[in-house]
mmCIF file of C-alpha atoms and ligand atoms in Angstrom:
data_model
loop_
_atom_site.group_PDB
_atom_site.id
_atom_site.type_symbol
_atom_site.label_atom_id
_atom_site.label_comp_id
_atom_site.label_asym_id
_atom_site.label_seq_id
_atom_site.Cartn_x
_atom_site.Cartn_y
_atom_site.Cartn_z
ATOM 1 C CA MET A 1 -6.785 -26.669 23.742
ATOM 2 C CA GLU A 2 -5.423 -25.072 20.584
ATOM 3 C CA ASN A 3 -1.824 -25.738 20.264
ATOM 4 C CA LEU A 4 -1.027 -22.256 18.378
ATOM 5 C CA SER A 5 2.635 -23.237 17.663
ATOM 6 C CA GLN A 6 1.852 -26.385 15.226
ATOM 7 C CA ALA A 7 3.248 -26.719 12.231
ATOM 8 C CA PRO A 8 0.909 -26.088 9.299
ATOM 9 C CA THR A 9 -0.125 -29.048 7.068
ATOM 10 C CA LEU A 10 2.056 -29.703 4.411
ATOM 11 C CA PRO A 11 1.954 -29.758 1.311
ATOM 12 C CA ILE A 12 1.232 -26.003 1.178
ATOM 13 C CA SER A 13 1.308 -24.125 -2.244
ATOM 14 C CA SER A 14 1.448 -20.818 -2.797
ATOM 15 C CA ARG A 15 0.926 -18.622 -6.399
ATOM 16 C CA ALA A 16 2.151 -15.715 -7.840
ATOM 17 C CA TYR A 17 0.590 -13.836 -11.226
ATOM 18 C CA ALA A 18 2.504 -12.443 -13.975
ATOM 19 C CA LYS A 19 2.417 -8.898 -14.955
ATOM 20 C CA ILE A 20 1.821 -6.611 -18.091
ATOM 21 C CA ILE A 21 2.829 -2.892 -18.573
ATOM 22 C CA LEU A 22 0.258 -0.887 -19.800
ATOM 23 C CA PHE A 23 1.998 2.270 -20.625
ATOM 24 C CA GLY A 24 4.651 3.935 -19.551
ATOM 25 C CA GLU A 25 7.768 1.606 -19.834
ATOM 26 C CA HIS A 26 11.281 2.659 -19.978
ATOM 27 C CA ALA A 27 10.412 6.091 -18.988
ATOM 28 C CA VAL A 28 9.604 4.673 -15.847
ATOM 29 C CA VAL A 29 13.141 3.957 -15.177
ATOM 30 C CA HIS A 30 13.783 7.449 -15.577
ATOM 31 C CA GLY A 31 11.035 8.716 -12.753
ATOM 32 C CA GLN A 32 8.009 8.976 -15.032
ATOM 33 C CA PRO A 33 5.003 6.950 -13.989
ATOM 34 C CA ALA A 34 3.685 3.612 -15.592
ATOM 35 C CA ILE A 35 0.616 1.507 -15.524
ATOM 36 C CA ALA A 36 0.807 -2.161 -15.158
ATOM 37 C CA VAL A 37 -1.586 -4.672 -14.361
ATOM 38 C CA PRO A 38 -1.559 -8.557 -13.007
ATOM 39 C CA LEU A 39 -2.116 -10.844 -15.770
ATOM 40 C CA GLN A 40 -4.017 -13.895 -13.904
ATOM 41 C CA ALA A 41 -3.845 -16.072 -17.564
ATOM 42 C CA LEU A 42 -0.206 -16.812 -16.674
ATOM 43 C CA SER A 43 0.894 -17.689 -13.169
ATOM 44 C CA ALA A 44 3.702 -19.819 -11.161
ATOM 45 C CA HIS A 45 2.989 -21.890 -8.355
ATOM 46 C CA VAL A 46 4.975 -23.444 -5.549
ATOM 47 C CA THR A 47 4.620 -26.094 -3.684
ATOM 48 C CA ALA A 48 6.223 -26.795 -0.234
ATOM 49 C CA GLU A 49 6.318 -30.103 1.225
ATOM 50 C CA ALA A 50 8.124 -31.854 4.115
ATOM 51 C CA SER A 51 11.952 -33.706 3.504
ATOM 52 C CA PRO A 52 13.741 -36.172 5.795
ATOM 53 C CA LYS A 53 15.313 -34.877 8.933
ATOM 54 C CA GLY A 54 18.527 -33.509 8.020
ATOM 55 C CA SER A 55 18.192 -33.330 4.327
ATOM 56 C CA GLY A 56 17.991 -29.436 3.532
ATOM 57 C CA LEU A 57 15.716 -27.320 1.466
ATOM 58 C CA SER A 58 15.876 -28.281 -2.279
ATOM 59 C CA ILE A 59 13.770 -27.048 -5.376
ATOM 60 C CA SER A 60 12.457 -29.061 -8.044
ATOM 61 C CA LEU A 61 12.351 -27.231 -11.373
ATOM 62 C CA PRO A 62 9.772 -28.858 -14.352
ATOM 63 C CA HIS A 63 11.110 -30.852 -16.570
ATOM 64 C CA SER A 64 14.309 -31.405 -14.635
ATOM 65 C CA PRO A 65 14.802 -34.717 -12.234
ATOM 66 C CA GLU A 66 17.904 -32.469 -10.652
ATOM 67 C CA LEU A 67 17.107 -30.998 -7.162
ATOM 68 C CA ILE A 68 18.688 -27.721 -6.470
ATOM 69 C CA TYR A 69 20.091 -28.028 -3.076
ATOM 70 C CA LEU A 70 20.465 -24.692 -1.129
ATOM 71 C CA HIS A 71 24.235 -25.563 -0.523
ATOM 72 C CA SER A 72 24.814 -27.134 -3.361
ATOM 73 C CA ASP A 73 28.522 -26.572 -5.376
ATOM 74 C CA ASN A 74 26.950 -26.385 -8.773
ATOM 75 C CA PRO A 75 26.516 -22.482 -9.089
ATOM 76 C CA SER A 76 25.512 -22.861 -12.429
ATOM 77 C CA VAL A 77 21.821 -24.342 -11.965
ATOM 78 C CA GLY A 78 19.007 -22.577 -10.458
ATOM 79 C CA GLN A 79 21.213 -19.832 -9.003
ATOM 80 C CA THR A 80 18.474 -17.389 -9.105
ATOM 81 C CA LEU A 81 16.281 -19.815 -7.116
ATOM 82 C CA ARG A 82 18.678 -20.834 -4.684
ATOM 83 C CA HIS A 83 19.492 -17.171 -3.817
ATOM 84 C CA THR A 84 16.013 -16.551 -3.227
ATOM 85 C CA ALA A 85 15.276 -18.712 -0.841
ATOM 86 C CA LYS A 86 19.156 -18.231 0.834
ATOM 87 C CA LEU A 87 18.117 -14.555 1.067
ATOM 88 C CA THR A 88 14.695 -14.986 2.453
ATOM 89 C CA LEU A 89 16.374 -17.315 5.330
ATOM 90 C CA GLU A 90 18.831 -14.868 6.319
ATOM 91 C CA ARG A 91 16.236 -12.047 6.454
ATOM 92 C CA LEU A 92 14.181 -13.808 8.580
ATOM 93 C CA ALA A 93 17.138 -15.158 10.678
ATOM 94 C CA ILE A 94 15.632 -18.713 10.461
ATOM 95 C CA PRO A 95 17.867 -21.652 10.051
ATOM 96 C CA GLU A 96 17.610 -23.822 6.833
ATOM 97 C CA PRO A 97 14.548 -26.199 7.492
ATOM 98 C CA ASP A 98 13.989 -29.831 6.025
ATOM 99 C CA LEU A 99 11.847 -28.964 2.810
ATOM 100 C CA LYS A 100 11.126 -29.753 -0.884
ATOM 101 C CA LEU A 101 9.933 -26.714 -2.837
ATOM 102 C CA SER A 102 8.386 -27.722 -6.260
ATOM 103 C CA LEU A 103 8.261 -24.873 -8.980
ATOM 104 C CA HIS A 104 5.367 -25.027 -11.867
ATOM 105 C CA SER A 105 5.131 -22.163 -14.017
ATOM 106 C CA ASN A 106 3.153 -21.108 -17.339
ATOM 107 C CA ILE A 107 4.682 -17.894 -17.632
ATOM 108 C CA PRO A 108 7.397 -17.849 -20.560
ATOM 109 C CA MET A 109 10.544 -16.453 -19.522
ATOM 110 C CA GLY A 110 12.165 -13.292 -20.574
ATOM 111 C CA ALA A 111 9.112 -12.320 -22.245
ATOM 112 C CA GLY A 112 8.113 -9.273 -20.344
ATOM 113 C CA PHE A 113 5.292 -11.144 -18.312
ATOM 114 C CA GLY A 114 7.532 -10.376 -14.961
ATOM 115 C CA SER A 115 8.481 -14.263 -14.953
ATOM 116 C CA GLY A 116 11.149 -13.934 -12.575
ATOM 117 C CA ALA A 117 9.787 -11.639 -9.983
ATOM 118 C CA ALA A 118 6.320 -14.123 -10.024
ATOM 119 C CA VAL A 119 8.493 -17.088 -9.207
ATOM 120 C CA SER A 120 10.543 -15.235 -6.633
ATOM 121 C CA THR A 121 7.335 -14.238 -5.441
ATOM 122 C CA ALA A 122 5.447 -17.930 -5.210
ATOM 123 C CA LEU A 123 8.646 -19.668 -3.819
ATOM 124 C CA VAL A 124 9.003 -16.917 -0.793
ATOM 125 C CA ARG A 125 5.252 -17.104 -0.278
ATOM 126 C CA ALA A 126 5.671 -21.018 -0.307
ATOM 127 C CA LEU A 127 8.743 -21.225 2.191
ATOM 128 C CA CYS A 128 7.449 -18.484 4.596
ATOM 129 C CA ALA A 129 3.979 -20.350 4.742
ATOM 130 C CA ALA A 130 5.790 -23.848 5.176
ATOM 131 C CA ILE A 131 8.120 -22.405 7.930
ATOM 132 C CA GLN A 132 5.493 -20.169 9.477
ATOM 133 C CA ALA A 133 7.030 -16.735 8.948
ATOM 134 C CA PRO A 134 4.384 -14.917 7.332
ATOM 135 C CA LEU A 135 5.842 -11.562 5.557
ATOM 136 C CA THR A 136 3.783 -8.349 4.865
ATOM 137 C CA ASN A 137 3.573 -7.295 1.260
ATOM 138 C CA GLU A 138 5.866 -4.374 2.143
ATOM 139 C CA THR A 139 8.640 -6.703 3.286
ATOM 140 C CA LEU A 140 8.333 -9.281 0.772
ATOM 141 C CA ASN A 141 8.122 -6.504 -2.038
ATOM 142 C CA ALA A 142 11.489 -5.358 -0.815
ATOM 143 C CA LEU A 143 12.823 -8.974 -0.827
ATOM 144 C CA ILE A 144 12.012 -9.238 -4.428
ATOM 145 C CA TYR A 145 13.159 -6.213 -5.843
ATOM 146 C CA ASP A 146 16.774 -6.669 -4.364
ATOM 147 C CA ILE A 147 16.478 -10.096 -6.108
ATOM 148 C CA GLU A 148 15.369 -8.258 -9.508
ATOM 149 C CA LYS A 149 18.380 -5.900 -8.781
ATOM 150 C CA LEU A 150 20.993 -8.579 -8.690
ATOM 151 C CA TYR A 151 19.789 -10.128 -12.083
ATOM 152 C CA HIS A 152 18.270 -7.058 -14.109
ATOM 153 C CA GLY A 153 20.445 -4.128 -13.739
ATOM 154 C CA THR A 154 18.454 -1.341 -12.521
ATOM 155 C CA PRO A 155 14.992 -2.196 -12.480
ATOM 156 C CA SER A 156 12.596 0.351 -11.776
ATOM 157 C CA GLY A 157 10.796 -1.958 -9.609
ATOM 158 C CA ILE A 158 7.425 -2.329 -11.095
ATOM 159 C CA ASP A 159 7.385 -6.028 -11.918
ATOM 160 C CA ASN A 160 7.748 -6.857 -8.410
ATOM 161 C CA THR A 161 5.030 -4.332 -7.342
ATOM 162 C CA VAL A 162 2.559 -5.704 -9.423
ATOM 163 C CA ILE A 163 3.041 -9.210 -8.728
ATOM 164 C CA VAL A 164 3.537 -8.747 -5.075
ATOM 165 C CA TYR A 165 0.114 -6.875 -4.316
ATOM 166 C CA GLU A 166 -1.950 -8.468 -7.442
ATOM 167 C CA GLN A 167 -3.395 -4.931 -7.824
ATOM 168 C CA PRO A 168 -3.424 -2.524 -11.070
ATOM 169 C CA VAL A 169 -0.526 -0.143 -10.370
ATOM 170 C CA PHE A 170 0.282 3.662 -11.169
ATOM 171 C CA PHE A 171 3.845 3.265 -10.205
ATOM 172 C CA ILE A 172 6.323 5.959 -9.819
ATOM 173 C CA ARG A 173 9.995 4.757 -8.728
ATOM 174 C CA GLU A 174 10.575 5.276 -5.121
ATOM 175 C CA LYS A 175 7.124 6.947 -4.555
ATOM 176 C CA PRO A 176 4.387 5.256 -2.279
ATOM 177 C CA ILE A 177 2.381 2.574 -4.172
ATOM 178 C CA GLU A 178 -0.709 3.842 -5.767
ATOM 179 C CA SER A 179 -3.455 1.572 -7.139
ATOM 180 C CA PHE A 180 -6.516 2.632 -9.217
ATOM 181 C CA LYS A 181 -9.835 1.246 -10.107
ATOM 182 C CA ILE A 182 -10.751 -0.015 -13.758
ATOM 183 C CA HIS A 183 -14.106 1.752 -14.218
ATOM 184 C CA THR A 184 -15.057 -0.442 -17.234
ATOM 185 C CA PRO A 185 -13.485 -3.562 -18.283
ATOM 186 C CA PHE A 186 -11.207 -3.924 -21.422
ATOM 187 C CA ASN A 187 -10.556 -6.425 -23.925
ATOM 188 C CA LEU A 188 -6.572 -6.835 -25.110
ATOM 189 C CA LEU A 189 -5.053 -9.420 -27.290
ATOM 190 C CA ILE A 190 -1.301 -10.074 -26.254
ATOM 191 C CA ALA A 191 0.801 -11.115 -29.259
ATOM 192 C CA ARG A 192 4.366 -12.667 -28.804
ATOM 193 C CA VAL A 193 7.472 -12.959 -30.928
ATOM 194 C CA ASP A 194 9.604 -15.874 -30.651
ATOM 195 C CA TYR A 195 12.419 -13.789 -29.626
ATOM 196 C CA ALA A 196 13.268 -11.442 -27.084
ATOM 197 C CA THR A 197 15.890 -9.089 -26.157
ATOM 198 C CA PRO A 198 17.139 -8.894 -22.504
ATOM 199 C CA THR A 199 15.601 -5.804 -20.441
ATOM 200 C CA TYR A 200 18.888 -5.007 -18.741
ATOM 201 C CA ILE A 201 20.110 -4.586 -22.563
ATOM 202 C CA THR A 202 17.312 -2.239 -24.166
ATOM 203 C CA VAL A 203 17.350 -0.302 -20.710
ATOM 204 C CA GLY A 204 21.016 0.051 -20.825
ATOM 205 C CA ASP A 205 20.849 1.459 -24.305
ATOM 206 C CA VAL A 206 18.029 4.044 -23.300
ATOM 207 C CA ARG A 207 20.171 5.254 -20.841
ATOM 208 C CA THR A 208 23.326 5.736 -23.372
ATOM 209 C CA LEU A 209 20.735 7.398 -25.613
ATOM 210 C CA TYR A 210 19.716 9.933 -22.678
ATOM 211 C CA GLU A 211 23.431 10.357 -21.960
ATOM 212 C CA SER A 212 24.232 11.398 -24.904
ATOM 213 C CA GLN A 213 21.166 13.095 -26.338
ATOM 214 C CA PRO A 214 20.050 14.627 -22.605
ATOM 215 C CA GLN A 215 17.399 17.239 -23.768
ATOM 216 C CA GLN A 216 15.693 15.213 -26.652
ATOM 217 C CA THR A 217 15.663 11.856 -24.545
ATOM 218 C CA ARG A 218 14.216 13.780 -21.175
ATOM 219 C CA GLN A 219 11.367 15.095 -23.748
ATOM 220 C CA ILE A 220 10.630 11.818 -24.742
ATOM 221 C CA PHE A 221 10.027 10.578 -21.249
ATOM 222 C CA ASP A 222 8.052 13.853 -20.264
ATOM 223 C CA GLN A 223 5.919 12.806 -23.359
ATOM 224 C CA ILE A 224 5.541 9.295 -22.639
ATOM 225 C CA GLY A 225 4.575 10.689 -18.478
ATOM 226 C CA ALA A 226 2.125 12.654 -19.817
ATOM 227 C CA ILE A 227 0.266 9.827 -21.818
ATOM 228 C CA VAL A 228 0.551 7.643 -18.603
ATOM 229 C CA HIS A 229 -1.416 10.470 -16.594
ATOM 230 C CA GLN A 230 -4.052 10.692 -19.466
ATOM 231 C CA ALA A 231 -4.138 6.727 -19.788
ATOM 232 C CA ARG A 232 -4.801 6.407 -15.927
ATOM 233 C CA HIS A 233 -7.572 9.116 -16.305
ATOM 234 C CA ALA A 234 -9.269 7.070 -19.580
ATOM 235 C CA ILE A 235 -9.392 3.871 -17.800
ATOM 236 C CA GLU A 236 -10.492 5.483 -14.336
ATOM 237 C CA THR A 237 -13.443 7.037 -16.027
ATOM 238 C CA GLY A 238 -14.323 4.170 -18.579
ATOM 239 C CA SER A 239 -13.206 6.071 -21.595
ATOM 240 C CA ILE A 240 -11.710 3.080 -23.368
ATOM 241 C CA PRO A 241 -11.510 4.081 -26.953
ATOM 242 C CA SER A 242 -9.391 6.964 -25.888
ATOM 243 C CA LEU A 243 -7.024 4.494 -25.091
ATOM 244 C CA GLY A 244 -6.501 3.442 -28.718
ATOM 245 C CA PRO A 245 -4.387 6.724 -29.618
ATOM 246 C CA LEU A 246 -2.774 6.835 -26.352
ATOM 247 C CA MET A 247 -1.192 3.189 -27.044
ATOM 248 C CA ASN A 248 -0.352 4.110 -30.553
ATOM 249 C CA GLN A 249 1.476 7.333 -29.508
ATOM 250 C CA ASN A 250 3.128 5.708 -26.356
ATOM 251 C CA HIS A 251 4.420 3.357 -29.075
ATOM 252 C CA ALA A 252 5.865 5.900 -31.472
ATOM 253 C CA LEU A 253 7.948 7.167 -28.477
ATOM 254 C CA LEU A 254 9.172 3.893 -27.485
ATOM 255 C CA ARG A 255 10.437 3.573 -30.962
ATOM 256 C CA GLN A 256 12.246 7.112 -30.698
ATOM 257 C CA LEU A 257 13.520 5.320 -27.661
ATOM 258 C CA THR A 258 15.361 2.738 -29.885
ATOM 259 C CA VAL A 259 13.603 -0.190 -28.159
ATOM 260 C CA SER A 260 10.814 -1.218 -30.844
ATOM 261 C CA ASP A 261 12.193 -3.014 -34.073
ATOM 262 C CA GLU A 262 10.375 -3.788 -37.721
ATOM 263 C CA ASN A 263 8.790 -6.986 -36.477
ATOM 264 C CA LEU A 264 6.675 -5.181 -33.516
ATOM 265 C CA ASP A 265 6.452 -1.949 -35.756
ATOM 266 C CA ARG A 266 4.507 -4.309 -38.530
ATOM 267 C CA LEU A 267 2.438 -6.126 -35.778
ATOM 268 C CA CYS A 268 1.286 -2.849 -35.077
ATOM 269 C CA ASP A 269 0.600 -1.862 -38.330
ATOM 270 C CA ALA A 270 -1.309 -5.410 -39.278
ATOM 271 C CA ALA A 271 -3.579 -5.334 -36.150
ATOM 272 C CA LEU A 272 -4.511 -1.234 -36.788
ATOM 273 C CA GLN A 273 -5.345 -1.987 -40.401
ATOM 274 C CA ALA A 274 -7.606 -4.918 -39.064
ATOM 275 C CA GLY A 275 -9.537 -2.615 -36.949
ATOM 276 C CA ALA A 276 -7.800 -2.390 -33.914
ATOM 277 C CA TRP A 277 -8.349 0.421 -31.734
ATOM 278 C CA GLY A 278 -4.358 0.775 -30.509
ATOM 279 C CA ALA A 279 -1.259 -1.395 -30.354
ATOM 280 C CA LYS A 280 2.302 -0.847 -28.905
ATOM 281 C CA LEU A 281 4.981 -2.847 -27.656
ATOM 282 C CA SER A 282 4.818 -3.879 -24.087
ATOM 283 C CA GLY A 283 7.816 -4.143 -21.645
ATOM 284 C CA GLY A 284 11.791 -4.404 -22.314
ATOM 285 C CA GLY A 285 10.826 -4.208 -26.198
ATOM 286 C CA ARG A 286 12.894 -5.181 -29.448
ATOM 287 C CA GLY A 287 10.824 -8.663 -29.171
ATOM 288 C CA GLY A 288 8.797 -9.958 -26.468
ATOM 289 C CA ASN A 289 5.335 -9.123 -26.871
ATOM 290 C CA MET A 290 2.825 -6.403 -27.758
ATOM 291 C CA LEU A 291 -0.604 -5.416 -26.787
ATOM 292 C CA ILE A 292 -3.596 -4.519 -28.556
ATOM 293 C CA LEU A 293 -6.789 -2.751 -27.708
ATOM 294 C CA LEU A 294 -9.763 -4.635 -29.104
ATOM 295 C CA PRO A 295 -12.699 -2.606 -30.345
ATOM 296 C CA GLU A 296 -16.192 -3.615 -29.195
ATOM 297 C CA GLU A 297 -17.206 -5.449 -32.192
ATOM 298 C CA PRO A 298 -16.759 -8.915 -31.146
ATOM 299 C CA ALA A 299 -16.646 -10.008 -35.217
ATOM 300 C CA LEU A 300 -13.074 -8.333 -35.446
ATOM 301 C CA ARG A 301 -11.304 -10.192 -32.780
ATOM 302 C CA PRO A 302 -10.566 -13.309 -35.148
ATOM 303 C CA LYS A 303 -9.967 -10.767 -37.804
ATOM 304 C CA ILE A 304 -7.130 -8.829 -35.794
ATOM 305 C CA GLU A 305 -5.608 -12.320 -34.511
ATOM 306 C CA ASN A 306 -5.374 -13.852 -37.881
ATOM 307 C CA ALA A 307 -3.696 -10.301 -39.189
ATOM 308 C CA LEU A 308 -1.136 -10.541 -36.312
ATOM 309 C CA LEU A 309 -0.396 -14.032 -37.001
ATOM 310 C CA GLN A 310 0.155 -13.364 -40.629
ATOM 311 C CA ALA A 311 2.152 -10.645 -39.847
ATOM 312 C CA GLY A 312 4.715 -12.912 -37.785
ATOM 313 C CA ALA A 313 3.113 -13.111 -34.265
ATOM 314 C CA SER A 314 4.416 -16.510 -33.166
ATOM 315 C CA GLU A 315 0.982 -16.747 -30.556
ATOM 316 C CA VAL A 316 -1.803 -14.303 -29.762
ATOM 317 C CA PHE A 317 -3.767 -14.672 -26.796
ATOM 318 C CA PHE A 318 -7.020 -12.802 -25.403
ATOM 319 C CA THR A 319 -7.363 -11.134 -21.999
ATOM 320 C CA SER A 320 -9.962 -8.901 -20.113
ATOM 321 C CA ILE A 321 -8.463 -6.225 -18.250
ATOM 322 C CA ASN A 322 -10.922 -5.605 -15.202
HETATM 323 O O1 PMV B 401 10.387 -6.806 -19.624
HETATM 324 P P1 PMV B 401 9.628 -6.362 -18.729
HETATM 325 O O2 PMV B 401 8.097 -6.759 -19.014
HETATM 326 O O3 PMV B 401 10.341 -6.681 -17.712
HETATM 327 O O4 PMV B 401 9.246 -4.606 -18.492
HETATM 328 C C1 PMV B 401 10.805 -3.944 -18.390
HETATM 329 C C2 PMV B 401 10.118 -2.508 -18.248
HETATM 330 C C3 PMV B 401 11.134 -1.464 -17.954
HETATM 331 O O5 PMV B 401 10.533 -0.352 -17.915
HETATM 332 C C4 PMV B 401 11.996 -1.334 -19.422
HETATM 333 C C5 PMV B 401 12.251 -1.482 -17.051
HETATM 334 C C6 PMV B 401 11.700 -1.578 -15.678
HETATM 335 O O6 PMV B 401 12.766 -2.157 -14.916
HETATM 336 O O7 PMV B 401 10.610 -0.723 -15.423
#
C-alpha cells in the first residue's frame, strides 16, 4: 500500500525568477496600475537537504563558509533569510526541522530585479516542499509581501506578486491580481549601471514630493496611470512599435518625480539616437537598470548595445518578453 505520509526524497530544489517592471513604477505605490513581467534569464534556487537529527535549520549562502542557523545569536548575518524561514514555520505552526537550505542566485542584489522577493520565494518553496506543507500562491504571496514590508518600507507588492505567480501582471495595489496575454513577443535590452539607490529612498523622496506639491504630483501619477493602460492595450494587441513612445513618456514623467539621474537620461538618449524604439528606467531609479525597446531590424541591436556601453552602461543584456 502507498504510504501517503512518506517524507519527500531529499534533496529537493525550488526556484523563483526575477522580475522587471515595464511601466508604472512609483505611481503604483500611490494607487496607479503598473505592468511587470517575470525575467527568466535571472533566478534564485534553494536546495533543501536533510541535516543530522537535532541540528535544526541552517541556511548556506553562496561564497560563504558560515552557515546561518535559525536560532543563531549573530543578528547581522543573513537576517532576512533567517527571518523568512522563521516566519514560514510560525505561520504553518510547524516545529523547526533538521534541514540545510542552500541558496544560489544569479540575480544582482539591489538592482531592481526583485532579488529579495525571489530569494525569499525560492527559500519558502524549498522549505515547504521539504516539510510537506504546500502553500497556495495566495498564502505564499501574502507571506513574501510581509517580508518585503520589513525590509523595503512601503512596497506596493508588485515584486512579490509577479515573482510568486510567474506571470505578466497588471498590478493595482490592494486589488485582485490581473494577468494578461502578450499578443506578440517583443525584444528588450536591459542596461545596468554600476550603482543603485535603495528603493525605500526614492519611494520616500516621491512621497515627500507628493506631500509638498500634492496637485502637480497627483497629475504626474495620473499621467503615468494612463500610459500603463495604453501600454497594456498595445501589448495585448501586438502593437509593439507604439510601446516605444509610451516608454519615453513614462521616463520623462519619472524624471519629473526626481527618480532619474543624468546617467540614466544619457543612456536613454544614446539608445534612442542609435535607433531604439523607446527607453526608460525600470524600478526604483537613480541607478539600477533601464529598459530599451529594440526595433525589428536585428542589425540595430549591436549598434544600440554599443551606444549604451559607450554612454556608461556597466552591462547590457538581451531578453525577449513572451
Ligand atoms: O526597485 P524595484 O525594481 O524593486 O521596484 C520598485 C518599484 C516601486 O514602484 C518604485 C516601488 C514599489 O514598491 O512598487
